[in-house]
Amino acid sequence: MVLTLWLVMVCMASWQIIRERDFRREIVNGQLNLVNGRVVSQIDRANPSLLADFLDFIEQYYRQHPLFSDILVTIYNHDWEVIDAAGRPISLTRDDRRRLEAKSITPDAEIITIGGRRFFCNASASTDGSCMVVSALPDDKLLNNYLAGDRNEVWTVMFIVAIVLTIVTYFSSRYFSRNIDILRDFAKRSATDPDYTPGVDFPHDELGDIARQIVTLHNERQHAMKQLKKEHSVAMHAIEDKSLQKRQLTNNINHELKTPIGVIKGYLDTLVGMPDIDEETRNHFITKARDHANRLVDLIADVSAITRLEEGAQLISTERINYHDLVYTFAYDIRESGALGHIEFTFDLPLEVNVRANSNLLTAMLMNLAKNSANYSCGTTCTLEYLGETGSGFYRFCFYDDGIGVPDEALEHIFDRFYRVDVGRSRKTGGTGLGLAIVYNTINAFGGSVKASNRPDAGFQITFTLPKWSYR
């Protein structure tokens, strides 16, 4: 079972590393696609001065970013002659041109060899097909390290989790093995020594209850044997009758002794030695273990989400988002799905609140806030409210519920990873302790601020800011 656990953890770690590698590759690919799209847009406008200014802007903008500081953008005409470039123009062979013509059909960047060097490259054709735009990053150590991701952190987390689970499994198995050893020793001594008096204090659990019942049977057997000895001088009929009773009693004791021991030992041996047991039996024994396994997936996932927010905050793509429309859609979906159970989500936002953010991350942030209220507030409603502008290019919002609030001493730790106000209640609801930490990192990734407090009347609230959309 421990080996299976380690294999599962290794598979999960490998899967997480692959996911992070694909995510980073998508980030780089998105930047190259963005550059190509903007250059093609300038070409379509047929204004050479604007195109030259834009290429200069690309060089200055990406020079500040270590990963994209060596970006090369080259524009070719239909005869593959260089029209303009940001950085050193890329010289192409005939084979290179064929590969780039085929590459321009798909939007995904990939590592290919151009002019004898390897590049992470993307190509796009202009609308009329008269020009080809090629953006590329040299396939160097910096790019490879970024695309590979931080494997050490993932493996460290998985190793710690696996060690903890191994320890828990070891002590659990040891605990049950000890109980079985006690029962086995008792059965052996009671079968060979009729004068044996049990002196073991059995544990107060299911096995202990069974052991105490067996001890009761054993004491009854002892009493019956003493009675038989005292009545040995009675008539033959009485002796035979007593002997019959003795044999029947012995058979019953042996049956009651062997059956529970066999069943208990069978269950434990099945768990340890037979991973292919039938579904119903397996589910009976590992339901709680399965529930705990589901909570780790959620942490990795959450840990993974926090890791991406912290390490890739500068690379998160943002766009103009009508926050009112996004919240309206979220409210409809959450109401139709019934994901919040008894609690109702409401909002009060102006129709035109345009923010610069990422729609997926904003939706995930709202879900974490709503589920936090549903799981822990003990209230009936949670609300997102618009508070106005801050005067520094941000909108101010407040998410609150009408629940019991949180202790004042917990407010300064409410956004800490794995912090729980009520550990027992959090575990019953299946929380990972990372929901509000993800909210905090999401707001920070967009450049906003976030603060938690208790409402004056009742409930808990989180006040946060999001940047206004402005054309740059």
CSV table of C-alpha atoms in Angstrom, one decimal:
chain,number,residue,atom,x,y,z
A,1,MET,CA,0.0,0.0,0.0
A,2,VAL,CA,2.9,2.4,0.8
A,3,LEU,CA,4.5,1.6,-2.5
A,4,THR,CA,1.2,2.4,-4.3
A,5,LEU,CA,1.0,5.6,-2.4
A,6,TRP,CA,4.5,6.6,-3.5
A,7,LEU,CA,3.8,5.7,-7.1
A,8,VAL,CA,0.6,7.9,-7.1
A,9,MET,CA,2.6,10.8,-5.6
A,10,VAL,CA,5.3,10.4,-8.2
A,11,CYS,CA,2.7,10.4,-11.0
A,12,MET,CA,1.0,13.5,-9.5
A,13,ALA,CA,4.3,15.3,-9.3
A,14,SER,CA,5.2,14.4,-12.9
A,15,TRP,CA,1.8,15.5,-14.1
A,16,GLN,CA,2.1,18.8,-12.2
A,17,ILE,CA,5.6,19.5,-13.7
A,18,ILE,CA,4.2,18.8,-17.2
A,19,ARG,CA,1.2,21.2,-16.5
A,20,GLU,CA,3.6,23.9,-15.4
A,21,ARG,CA,5.9,23.4,-18.4
A,22,ASP,CA,2.9,23.7,-20.8
A,23,PHE,CA,1.6,26.8,-18.9
A,24,ARG,CA,4.9,28.6,-19.3
A,25,ARG,CA,5.2,27.5,-22.9
A,26,GLU,CA,1.8,29.0,-23.5
A,27,ILE,CA,2.9,32.3,-21.9
A,28,VAL,CA,5.9,32.6,-24.2
A,29,ASN,CA,3.8,31.6,-27.2
A,30,GLY,CA,1.2,34.2,-26.3
A,31,GLN,CA,3.8,37.0,-26.2
A,32,LEU,CA,5.2,36.0,-29.6
A,33,ASN,CA,1.7,35.8,-31.0
A,34,LEU,CA,0.9,39.2,-29.5
A,35,VAL,CA,4.0,40.7,-31.1
A,36,ASN,CA,3.2,39.2,-34.5
A,37,GLY,CA,-0.4,40.3,-34.4
A,38,ARG,CA,0.6,43.9,-33.6
A,39,VAL,CA,3.2,44.0,-36.3
A,40,VAL,CA,0.7,42.5,-38.9
A,41,SER,CA,-1.8,45.2,-37.8
A,42,GLN,CA,0.8,47.9,-38.5
A,43,ILE,CA,1.6,46.4,-41.9
A,44,ASP,CA,-2.1,46.4,-42.8
A,45,ARG,CA,-2.2,50.1,-42.1
A,46,ALA,CA,0.5,50.7,-44.7
A,47,ASN,CA,2.3,53.3,-42.7
A,48,PRO,CA,6.1,52.6,-42.7
A,49,SER,CA,6.8,55.3,-40.1
A,50,LEU,CA,4.3,53.8,-37.6
A,51,LEU,CA,5.8,50.3,-38.2
A,52,ALA,CA,9.3,51.5,-37.6
A,53,ASP,CA,8.2,53.3,-34.4
A,54,PHE,CA,6.4,50.1,-33.2
A,55,LEU,CA,9.5,48.0,-33.8
A,56,ASP,CA,11.6,50.5,-31.8
A,57,PHE,CA,9.0,50.2,-29.0
A,58,ILE,CA,9.3,46.4,-29.0
A,59,GLU,CA,13.0,46.6,-28.6
A,60,GLN,CA,12.8,49.1,-25.7
A,61,TYR,CA,9.9,47.3,-24.0
A,62,TYR,CA,11.2,43.8,-24.0
A,63,ARG,CA,14.8,44.9,-23.2
A,64,GLN,CA,13.7,45.3,-19.6
A,65,HIS,CA,12.5,41.7,-19.4
A,66,PRO,CA,15.3,39.2,-18.9
A,67,LEU,CA,13.4,36.4,-20.7
A,68,PHE,CA,12.5,38.5,-23.8
A,69,SER,CA,15.5,40.8,-23.9
A,70,ASP,CA,16.9,39.0,-26.9
A,71,ILE,CA,13.7,38.8,-28.9
A,72,LEU,CA,14.2,39.1,-32.7
A,73,VAL,CA,11.4,40.4,-35.0
A,74,THR,CA,12.0,40.3,-38.7
A,75,ILE,CA,9.6,41.4,-41.5
A,76,TYR,CA,10.1,39.8,-45.0
A,77,ASN,CA,8.4,40.6,-48.3
A,78,HIS,CA,7.0,38.0,-50.6
A,79,ASP,CA,10.5,37.4,-52.0
A,80,TRP,CA,11.8,36.8,-48.5
A,81,GLU,CA,13.8,40.0,-48.5
A,82,VAL,CA,14.1,41.8,-45.2
A,83,ILE,CA,11.9,44.9,-45.0
A,84,ASP,CA,12.5,45.8,-41.4
A,85,ALA,CA,13.5,44.2,-38.1
A,86,ALA,CA,13.6,44.7,-34.3
A,87,GLY,CA,17.0,43.4,-33.3
A,88,ARG,CA,19.3,41.6,-35.7
A,89,PRO,CA,17.5,40.4,-38.8
A,90,ILE,CA,17.3,36.6,-39.2
A,91,SER,CA,19.0,35.2,-42.3
A,92,LEU,CA,17.0,32.4,-43.9
A,93,THR,CA,17.9,29.5,-46.1
A,94,ARG,CA,15.5,27.9,-48.6
A,95,ASP,CA,14.6,25.2,-46.1
A,96,ASP,CA,14.1,27.8,-43.4
A,97,ARG,CA,11.6,29.6,-45.7
A,98,ARG,CA,9.6,26.4,-46.3
A,99,ARG,CA,9.4,25.7,-42.6
A,100,LEU,CA,8.3,29.2,-41.8
A,101,GLU,CA,5.7,29.2,-44.5
A,102,ALA,CA,4.3,26.0,-43.0
A,103,LYS,CA,4.6,27.5,-39.5
A,104,SER,CA,2.6,30.6,-40.3
A,105,ILE,CA,-0.5,28.4,-40.8
A,106,THR,CA,-0.7,27.5,-37.1
A,107,PRO,CA,-0.5,30.0,-34.1
A,108,ASP,CA,1.6,27.8,-31.9
A,109,ALA,CA,5.3,28.6,-31.4
A,110,GLU,CA,7.9,25.8,-31.4
A,111,ILE,CA,11.7,25.4,-31.3
A,112,ILE,CA,13.1,25.1,-34.8
A,113,THR,CA,16.5,25.6,-36.5
A,114,ILE,CA,16.8,28.8,-38.5
A,115,GLY,CA,20.1,29.9,-40.1
A,116,GLY,CA,22.0,27.3,-38.2
A,117,ARG,CA,20.7,28.4,-34.8
A,118,ARG,CA,17.8,27.1,-32.7
A,119,PHE,CA,15.0,29.5,-31.9
A,120,PHE,CA,11.6,29.4,-30.1
A,121,CYS,CA,9.9,30.8,-33.1
A,122,ASN,CA,6.5,31.9,-34.4
A,123,ALA,CA,5.5,33.2,-37.9
A,124,SER,CA,2.5,35.1,-39.2
A,125,ALA,CA,1.5,36.2,-42.6
A,126,SER,CA,0.0,39.6,-43.3
A,127,THR,CA,-3.6,39.8,-44.3
A,128,ASP,CA,-2.9,40.2,-48.0
A,129,GLY,CA,-0.1,37.6,-47.9
A,130,SER,CA,2.5,40.1,-49.1
A,131,CYS,CA,4.6,40.0,-45.9
A,132,MET,CA,5.8,37.5,-43.4
A,133,VAL,CA,6.5,38.4,-39.7
A,134,VAL,CA,8.9,36.1,-37.8
A,135,SER,CA,9.4,36.6,-34.0
A,136,ALA,CA,11.9,34.4,-32.3
A,137,LEU,CA,13.7,33.9,-29.0
A,138,PRO,CA,17.2,32.2,-29.0
A,139,ASP,CA,17.0,28.7,-27.5
A,140,ASP,CA,19.5,29.5,-24.7
A,141,LYS,CA,19.9,28.4,-21.1
A,142,LEU,CA,17.6,31.1,-19.7
A,143,LEU,CA,14.7,30.1,-22.0
A,144,ASN,CA,15.2,26.4,-21.3
A,145,ASN,CA,15.2,27.0,-17.5
A,146,TYR,CA,12.1,29.0,-17.7
A,147,LEU,CA,10.2,26.5,-19.9
A,148,ALA,CA,11.3,23.6,-17.7
A,149,GLY,CA,9.7,25.3,-14.6
A,150,ASP,CA,10.7,24.9,-10.9
A,151,ARG,CA,10.8,21.2,-10.6
A,152,ASN,CA,12.5,21.2,-7.2
A,153,GLU,CA,9.6,23.0,-5.5
A,154,VAL,CA,7.1,20.5,-6.9
A,155,TRP,CA,9.2,17.5,-5.9
A,156,THR,CA,9.8,18.9,-2.5
A,157,VAL,CA,6.1,19.4,-1.8
A,158,MET,CA,5.2,15.9,-3.1
A,159,PHE,CA,8.1,14.4,-1.1
A,160,ILE,CA,6.9,16.0,2.2
A,161,VAL,CA,3.3,14.9,1.5
A,162,ALA,CA,4.4,11.4,0.7
A,163,ILE,CA,6.5,11.2,3.9
A,164,VAL,CA,3.6,12.4,6.0
A,165,LEU,CA,1.2,9.9,4.5
A,166,THR,CA,3.8,7.2,4.9
A,167,ILE,CA,4.2,8.0,8.5
A,168,VAL,CA,0.4,8.0,9.0
A,169,THR,CA,0.1,4.7,7.2
A,170,TYR,CA,2.9,3.2,9.2
A,171,PHE,CA,1.5,4.1,12.6
A,172,SER,CA,-2.0,3.1,11.6
A,173,SER,CA,-0.8,-0.3,10.4
A,174,ARG,CA,1.3,-0.6,13.5
A,175,TYR,CA,-1.7,0.2,15.7
A,176,PHE,CA,-3.9,-2.4,14.1
A,177,SER,CA,-1.1,-5.0,14.0
A,178,ARG,CA,-0.6,-4.5,17.8
A,179,ASN,CA,-4.3,-5.2,18.5
A,180,ILE,CA,-4.1,-8.3,16.3
A,181,ASP,CA,-1.0,-9.5,18.1
A,182,ILE,CA,-2.7,-9.1,21.4
A,183,LEU,CA,-5.7,-11.1,20.2
A,184,ARG,CA,-3.5,-13.8,18.7
A,185,ASP,CA,-1.5,-14.1,22.0
A,186,PHE,CA,-4.7,-14.3,24.0
A,187,ALA,CA,-6.1,-17.0,21.7
A,188,LYS,CA,-3.0,-19.1,21.9
A,189,ARG,CA,-2.6,-18.9,25.7
A,190,SER,CA,-6.3,-19.4,26.4
A,191,ALA,CA,-6.3,-22.5,24.1
A,192,THR,CA,-3.3,-24.1,25.8
A,193,ASP,CA,-3.6,-22.8,29.4
A,194,PRO,CA,-7.0,-23.4,31.0
A,195,ASP,CA,-6.0,-21.4,34.1
A,196,TYR,CA,-4.9,-18.4,32.1
A,197,THR,CA,-6.5,-15.1,33.2
A,198,PRO,CA,-6.3,-12.3,30.7
A,199,GLY,CA,-4.6,-9.2,32.0
A,200,VAL,CA,-4.3,-7.0,28.9
A,201,ASP,CA,-6.1,-3.7,28.8
A,202,PHE,CA,-7.7,-3.8,25.4
A,203,PRO,CA,-8.1,-0.5,23.4
A,204,HIS,CA,-11.5,1.2,23.4
A,205,ASP,CA,-12.3,0.7,19.8
A,206,GLU,CA,-14.0,-2.0,17.6
A,207,LEU,CA,-11.2,-4.4,18.1
A,208,GLY,CA,-11.2,-3.8,21.8
A,209,ASP,CA,-14.9,-4.5,22.0
A,210,ILE,CA,-14.5,-7.8,20.2
A,211,ALA,CA,-11.6,-8.7,22.4
A,212,ARG,CA,-13.6,-8.1,25.5
A,213,GLN,CA,-16.4,-10.3,24.3
A,214,ILE,CA,-13.9,-13.1,23.6
A,215,VAL,CA,-12.5,-12.6,27.2
A,216,THR,CA,-16.1,-13.0,28.5
A,217,LEU,CA,-16.4,-16.2,26.6
A,218,HIS,CA,-13.1,-17.4,27.9
A,219,ASN,CA,-14.1,-16.7,31.5
A,220,GLU,CA,-17.3,-18.5,31.1
A,221,ARG,CA,-15.3,-21.4,29.7
A,222,GLN,CA,-13.0,-21.3,32.7
A,223,HIS,CA,-16.0,-21.3,35.0
A,224,ALA,CA,-17.6,-24.3,33.2
A,225,MET,CA,-14.4,-26.3,33.4
A,226,LYS,CA,-14.2,-25.8,37.2
A,227,GLN,CA,-17.8,-26.8,37.6
A,228,LEU,CA,-17.1,-30.0,35.7
A,229,LYS,CA,-14.2,-30.9,38.0
A,230,LYS,CA,-16.3,-30.4,41.1
A,231,GLU,CA,-19.0,-32.6,39.7
A,232,HIS,CA,-16.7,-35.4,38.6
A,233,SER,CA,-18.0,-37.7,41.3
A,234,VAL,CA,-21.6,-37.4,40.2
A,235,ALA,CA,-23.3,-40.2,38.4
A,236,MET,CA,-22.1,-41.3,34.9
A,237,HIS,CA,-25.1,-39.8,33.3
A,238,ALA,CA,-24.4,-36.4,34.8
A,239,ILE,CA,-20.8,-36.7,33.9
A,240,GLU,CA,-21.6,-37.5,30.3
A,241,ASP,CA,-24.1,-34.7,30.2
A,242,LYS,CA,-21.5,-32.3,31.5
A,243,SER,CA,-18.9,-33.6,29.1
A,244,LEU,CA,-21.3,-33.0,26.2
A,245,GLN,CA,-22.0,-29.5,27.5
A,246,LYS,CA,-18.2,-29.0,27.7
A,247,ARG,CA,-17.6,-30.1,24.1
A,248,GLN,CA,-20.4,-28.0,22.9
A,249,LEU,CA,-19.2,-25.0,24.8
A,250,THR,CA,-15.6,-25.6,23.6
A,251,ASN,CA,-16.8,-25.7,20.0
A,252,ASN,CA,-18.8,-22.6,20.4
A,253,ILE,CA,-15.9,-20.7,22.0
A,254,ASN,CA,-13.5,-21.9,19.2
A,255,HIS,CA,-16.0,-20.8,16.6
A,256,GLU,CA,-16.5,-17.4,18.2
A,257,LEU,CA,-12.8,-17.0,18.6
A,258,LYS,CA,-11.7,-18.0,15.2
A,259,THR,CA,-14.4,-16.2,13.2
A,260,PRO,CA,-13.8,-12.6,14.3
A,261,ILE,CA,-10.0,-13.1,14.3
A,262,GLY,CA,-10.2,-14.6,10.8
A,263,VAL,CA,-12.4,-11.7,9.5
A,264,ILE,CA,-10.2,-9.0,11.1
A,265,LYS,CA,-7.0,-10.6,9.9
A,266,GLY,CA,-8.6,-11.0,6.4
A,267,TYR,CA,-9.5,-7.4,6.1
A,268,LEU,CA,-6.1,-6.2,7.1
A,269,ASP,CA,-4.3,-8.7,5.0
A,270,THR,CA,-6.5,-7.8,2.0
A,271,LEU,CA,-5.6,-4.1,2.4
A,272,VAL,CA,-1.9,-4.8,2.7
A,273,GLY,CA,-1.5,-7.7,0.3
A,274,MET,CA,-4.3,-7.5,-2.3
A,275,PRO,CA,-4.6,-4.2,-4.1
A,276,ASP,CA,-7.1,-5.8,-6.5
A,277,ILE,CA,-9.9,-6.5,-4.0
A,278,ASP,CA,-13.5,-5.9,-5.2
A,279,GLU,CA,-14.8,-2.4,-5.4
A,280,GLU,CA,-17.4,-2.5,-2.6
A,281,THR,CA,-14.9,-3.9,0.0
A,282,ARG,CA,-12.2,-1.6,-1.1
A,283,ASN,CA,-14.5,1.5,-0.9
A,284,HIS,CA,-15.6,0.3,2.6
A,285,PHE,CA,-12.0,0.5,3.9
A,286,ILE,CA,-10.6,3.4,2.0
A,287,THR,CA,-13.5,5.9,2.0
A,288,LYS,CA,-11.8,8.2,4.5
A,289,ALA,CA,-8.5,7.8,2.9
A,290,ARG,CA,-10.1,8.7,-0.5
A,291,ASP,CA,-11.5,11.9,1.1
A,292,HIS,CA,-8.1,12.9,2.4
A,293,ALA,CA,-6.6,12.2,-1.1
A,294,ASN,CA,-9.2,14.6,-2.7
A,295,ARG,CA,-8.1,17.4,-0.3
A,296,LEU,CA,-4.3,17.2,-1.5
A,297,VAL,CA,-5.3,17.4,-5.1
A,298,ASP,CA,-7.0,20.6,-4.3
A,299,LEU,CA,-3.8,22.1,-2.4
A,300,ILE,CA,-1.5,21.2,-5.2
A,301,ALA,CA,-3.9,22.6,-7.4
A,302,ASP,CA,-4.1,25.6,-5.1
A,303,VAL,CA,-0.4,25.6,-4.4
A,304,SER,CA,0.1,25.4,-8.1
A,305,ALA,CA,-2.2,28.3,-8.6
A,306,ILE,CA,-0.4,30.4,-6.0
A,307,THR,CA,2.9,29.5,-7.4
A,308,ARG,CA,1.9,30.5,-10.9
A,309,LEU,CA,0.5,33.8,-9.5
A,310,GLU,CA,3.6,34.6,-7.6
A,311,GLU,CA,6.2,33.5,-10.2
A,312,GLY,CA,4.3,34.5,-13.4
A,313,ALA,CA,2.5,37.7,-12.3
A,314,GLN,CA,4.4,39.8,-14.8
A,315,LEU,CA,3.5,37.4,-17.6
A,316,ILE,CA,-0.3,37.1,-17.0
A,317,SER,CA,-2.2,38.3,-20.0
A,318,THR,CA,-4.7,41.1,-19.2
A,319,GLU,CA,-7.5,42.6,-21.2
A,320,ARG,CA,-10.4,45.0,-21.0
A,321,ILE,CA,-13.1,43.3,-18.9
A,322,ASN,CA,-16.6,44.7,-18.1
A,323,TYR,CA,-16.7,43.6,-14.5
A,324,HIS,CA,-20.4,44.0,-14.3
A,325,ASP,CA,-20.9,41.5,-17.2
A,326,LEU,CA,-18.4,39.1,-15.7
A,327,VAL,CA,-20.1,39.2,-12.2
A,328,TYR,CA,-23.6,38.9,-13.8
A,329,THR,CA,-22.5,35.8,-15.7
A,330,PHE,CA,-20.9,34.4,-12.5
A,331,ALA,CA,-24.1,35.0,-10.5
A,332,TYR,CA,-26.2,33.3,-13.1
A,333,ASP,CA,-23.9,30.3,-13.3
A,334,ILE,CA,-23.6,29.9,-9.5
A,335,ARG,CA,-27.3,30.2,-9.0
A,336,GLU,CA,-28.1,27.6,-11.7
A,337,SER,CA,-25.5,25.1,-10.4
A,338,GLY,CA,-26.4,25.5,-6.8
A,339,ALA,CA,-22.7,25.4,-5.9
A,340,LEU,CA,-23.2,27.7,-2.8
A,341,GLY,CA,-26.0,25.6,-1.3
A,342,HIS,CA,-28.1,27.6,1.2
A,343,ILE,CA,-26.3,31.0,0.7
A,344,GLU,CA,-27.4,33.5,-1.9
A,345,PHE,CA,-24.9,35.6,-4.0
A,346,THR,CA,-25.9,39.2,-4.9
A,347,PHE,CA,-24.1,42.1,-6.4
A,348,ASP,CA,-24.4,45.9,-6.8
A,349,LEU,CA,-22.2,47.2,-9.6
A,350,PRO,CA,-22.5,49.9,-12.2
A,351,LEU,CA,-23.1,48.8,-15.8
A,352,GLU,CA,-19.8,50.2,-17.1
A,353,VAL,CA,-17.0,49.2,-14.8
A,354,ASN,CA,-14.1,48.3,-17.1
A,355,VAL,CA,-11.0,46.8,-15.4
A,356,ARG,CA,-7.7,45.6,-16.7
A,357,ALA,CA,-7.4,42.0,-15.6
A,358,ASN,CA,-7.7,38.3,-16.6
A,359,SER,CA,-11.3,37.0,-16.8
A,360,ASN,CA,-10.4,33.4,-15.7
A,361,LEU,CA,-8.5,34.6,-12.6
A,362,LEU,CA,-11.3,37.1,-11.7
A,363,THR,CA,-13.9,34.3,-11.9
A,364,ALA,CA,-11.8,32.0,-9.8
A,365,MET,CA,-11.3,34.7,-7.3
A,366,LEU,CA,-15.1,35.3,-7.0
A,367,MET,CA,-15.6,31.5,-6.6
A,368,ASN,CA,-13.1,31.4,-3.8
A,369,LEU,CA,-14.7,34.3,-2.0
A,370,ALA,CA,-18.3,32.9,-2.4
A,371,LYS,CA,-17.3,29.4,-1.3
A,372,ASN,CA,-15.5,30.8,1.7
A,373,SER,CA,-18.7,32.6,2.8
A,374,ALA,CA,-20.8,29.5,2.0
A,375,ASN,CA,-18.5,27.2,4.0
A,376,TYR,CA,-17.6,29.3,7.0
A,377,SER,CA,-19.8,32.4,7.5
A,378,CYS,CA,-23.0,30.6,8.7
A,379,GLY,CA,-24.9,33.4,7.0
A,380,THR,CA,-27.6,33.5,4.3
A,381,THR,CA,-26.2,36.0,1.7
A,382,CYS,CA,-22.9,37.2,0.3
A,383,THR,CA,-22.6,40.4,-1.7
A,384,LEU,CA,-20.1,42.1,-4.0
A,385,GLU,CA,-20.5,45.9,-3.9
A,386,TYR,CA,-18.9,48.8,-5.9
A,387,LEU,CA,-17.4,51.4,-3.6
A,388,GLY,CA,-16.1,53.9,-6.2
A,389,GLU,CA,-12.8,55.1,-7.5
A,390,THR,CA,-9.6,55.5,-5.5
A,391,GLY,CA,-8.3,58.5,-7.5
A,392,SER,CA,-5.1,56.6,-8.4
A,393,GLY,CA,-6.5,54.6,-11.4
A,394,PHE,CA,-8.2,51.9,-9.4
A,395,TYR,CA,-11.8,50.8,-8.7
A,396,ARG,CA,-12.7,49.9,-5.1
A,397,PHE,CA,-15.0,46.9,-4.3
A,398,CYS,CA,-16.2,45.1,-1.2
A,399,PHE,CA,-17.2,41.5,-0.8
A,400,TYR,CA,-19.1,40.7,2.4
A,401,ASP,CA,-21.5,38.3,4.1
A,402,ASP,CA,-24.0,38.5,6.9
A,403,GLY,CA,-22.5,35.7,8.9
A,404,ILE,CA,-20.6,35.4,12.2
A,405,GLY,CA,-17.4,37.1,11.2
A,406,VAL,CA,-14.0,36.1,12.4
A,407,PRO,CA,-12.1,36.8,15.6
A,408,ASP,CA,-10.1,40.0,15.5
A,409,GLU,CA,-6.8,38.2,16.2
A,410,ALA,CA,-7.4,36.1,13.1
A,411,LEU,CA,-7.7,39.1,10.7
A,412,GLU,CA,-4.0,39.6,10.3
A,413,HIS,CA,-3.5,36.0,9.3
A,414,ILE,CA,-6.6,35.5,7.2
A,415,PHE,CA,-4.6,35.5,3.9
A,416,ASP,CA,-1.8,33.3,5.2
A,417,ARG,CA,-1.4,29.9,3.4
A,418,PHE,CA,-3.1,27.1,5.2
A,419,TYR,CA,-4.4,29.3,8.0
A,420,ARG,CA,-7.8,28.2,9.4
A,421,VAL,CA,-9.8,30.2,11.9
A,422,ASP,CA,-11.5,26.9,13.0
A,423,VAL,CA,-9.4,23.9,12.1
A,424,GLY,CA,-12.1,21.3,12.9
A,425,ARG,CA,-14.8,23.0,10.9
A,426,SER,CA,-12.5,23.7,8.0
A,427,ARG,CA,-11.6,20.0,7.7
A,428,LYS,CA,-15.3,18.9,7.8
A,429,THR,CA,-16.1,21.2,4.9
A,430,GLY,CA,-13.1,20.0,2.9
A,431,GLY,CA,-11.2,23.3,2.7
A,432,THR,CA,-7.5,23.4,1.9
A,433,GLY,CA,-6.8,26.6,3.7
A,434,LEU,CA,-5.6,28.3,0.5
A,435,GLY,CA,-8.8,29.9,-0.9
A,436,LEU,CA,-8.2,33.4,0.5
A,437,ALA,CA,-4.5,33.2,-0.1
A,438,ILE,CA,-5.3,32.7,-3.8
A,439,VAL,CA,-7.6,35.7,-3.7
A,440,TYR,CA,-4.8,37.8,-2.1
A,441,ASN,CA,-2.2,36.7,-4.8
A,442,THR,CA,-4.7,37.3,-7.6
A,443,ILE,CA,-5.4,40.9,-6.5
A,444,ASN,CA,-1.6,41.5,-6.1
A,445,ALA,CA,-0.9,40.1,-9.6
A,446,PHE,CA,-3.2,42.8,-11.0
A,447,GLY,CA,-1.5,45.5,-8.9
A,448,GLY,CA,-4.4,46.0,-6.5
A,449,SER,CA,-4.7,45.9,-2.8
A,450,VAL,CA,-6.8,43.8,-0.5
A,451,LYS,CA,-7.8,44.0,3.2
A,452,ALA,CA,-10.0,41.9,5.5
A,453,SER,CA,-12.1,43.1,8.4
A,454,ASN,CA,-15.3,42.5,10.3
A,455,ARG,CA,-18.4,44.5,9.5
A,456,PRO,CA,-19.7,46.9,12.2
A,457,ASP,CA,-23.1,45.2,12.3
A,458,ALA,CA,-22.4,41.5,11.5
A,459,GLY,CA,-20.4,39.5,9.0
A,460,PHE,CA,-17.0,39.4,7.4
A,461,GLN,CA,-15.8,41.6,4.5
A,462,ILE,CA,-12.9,41.8,2.1
A,463,THR,CA,-12.2,45.2,0.5
A,464,PHE,CA,-10.0,45.1,-2.7
A,465,THR,CA,-9.1,47.3,-5.7
A,466,LEU,CA,-8.7,46.5,-9.4
A,467,PRO,CA,-7.0,48.7,-12.0
A,468,LYS,CA,-9.2,50.7,-14.3
A,469,TRP,CA,-8.9,50.0,-18.0
A,470,SER,CA,-7.0,52.7,-19.9
A,471,TYR,CA,-5.6,52.8,-23.4
A,472,ARG,CA,-1.9,52.9,-23.3
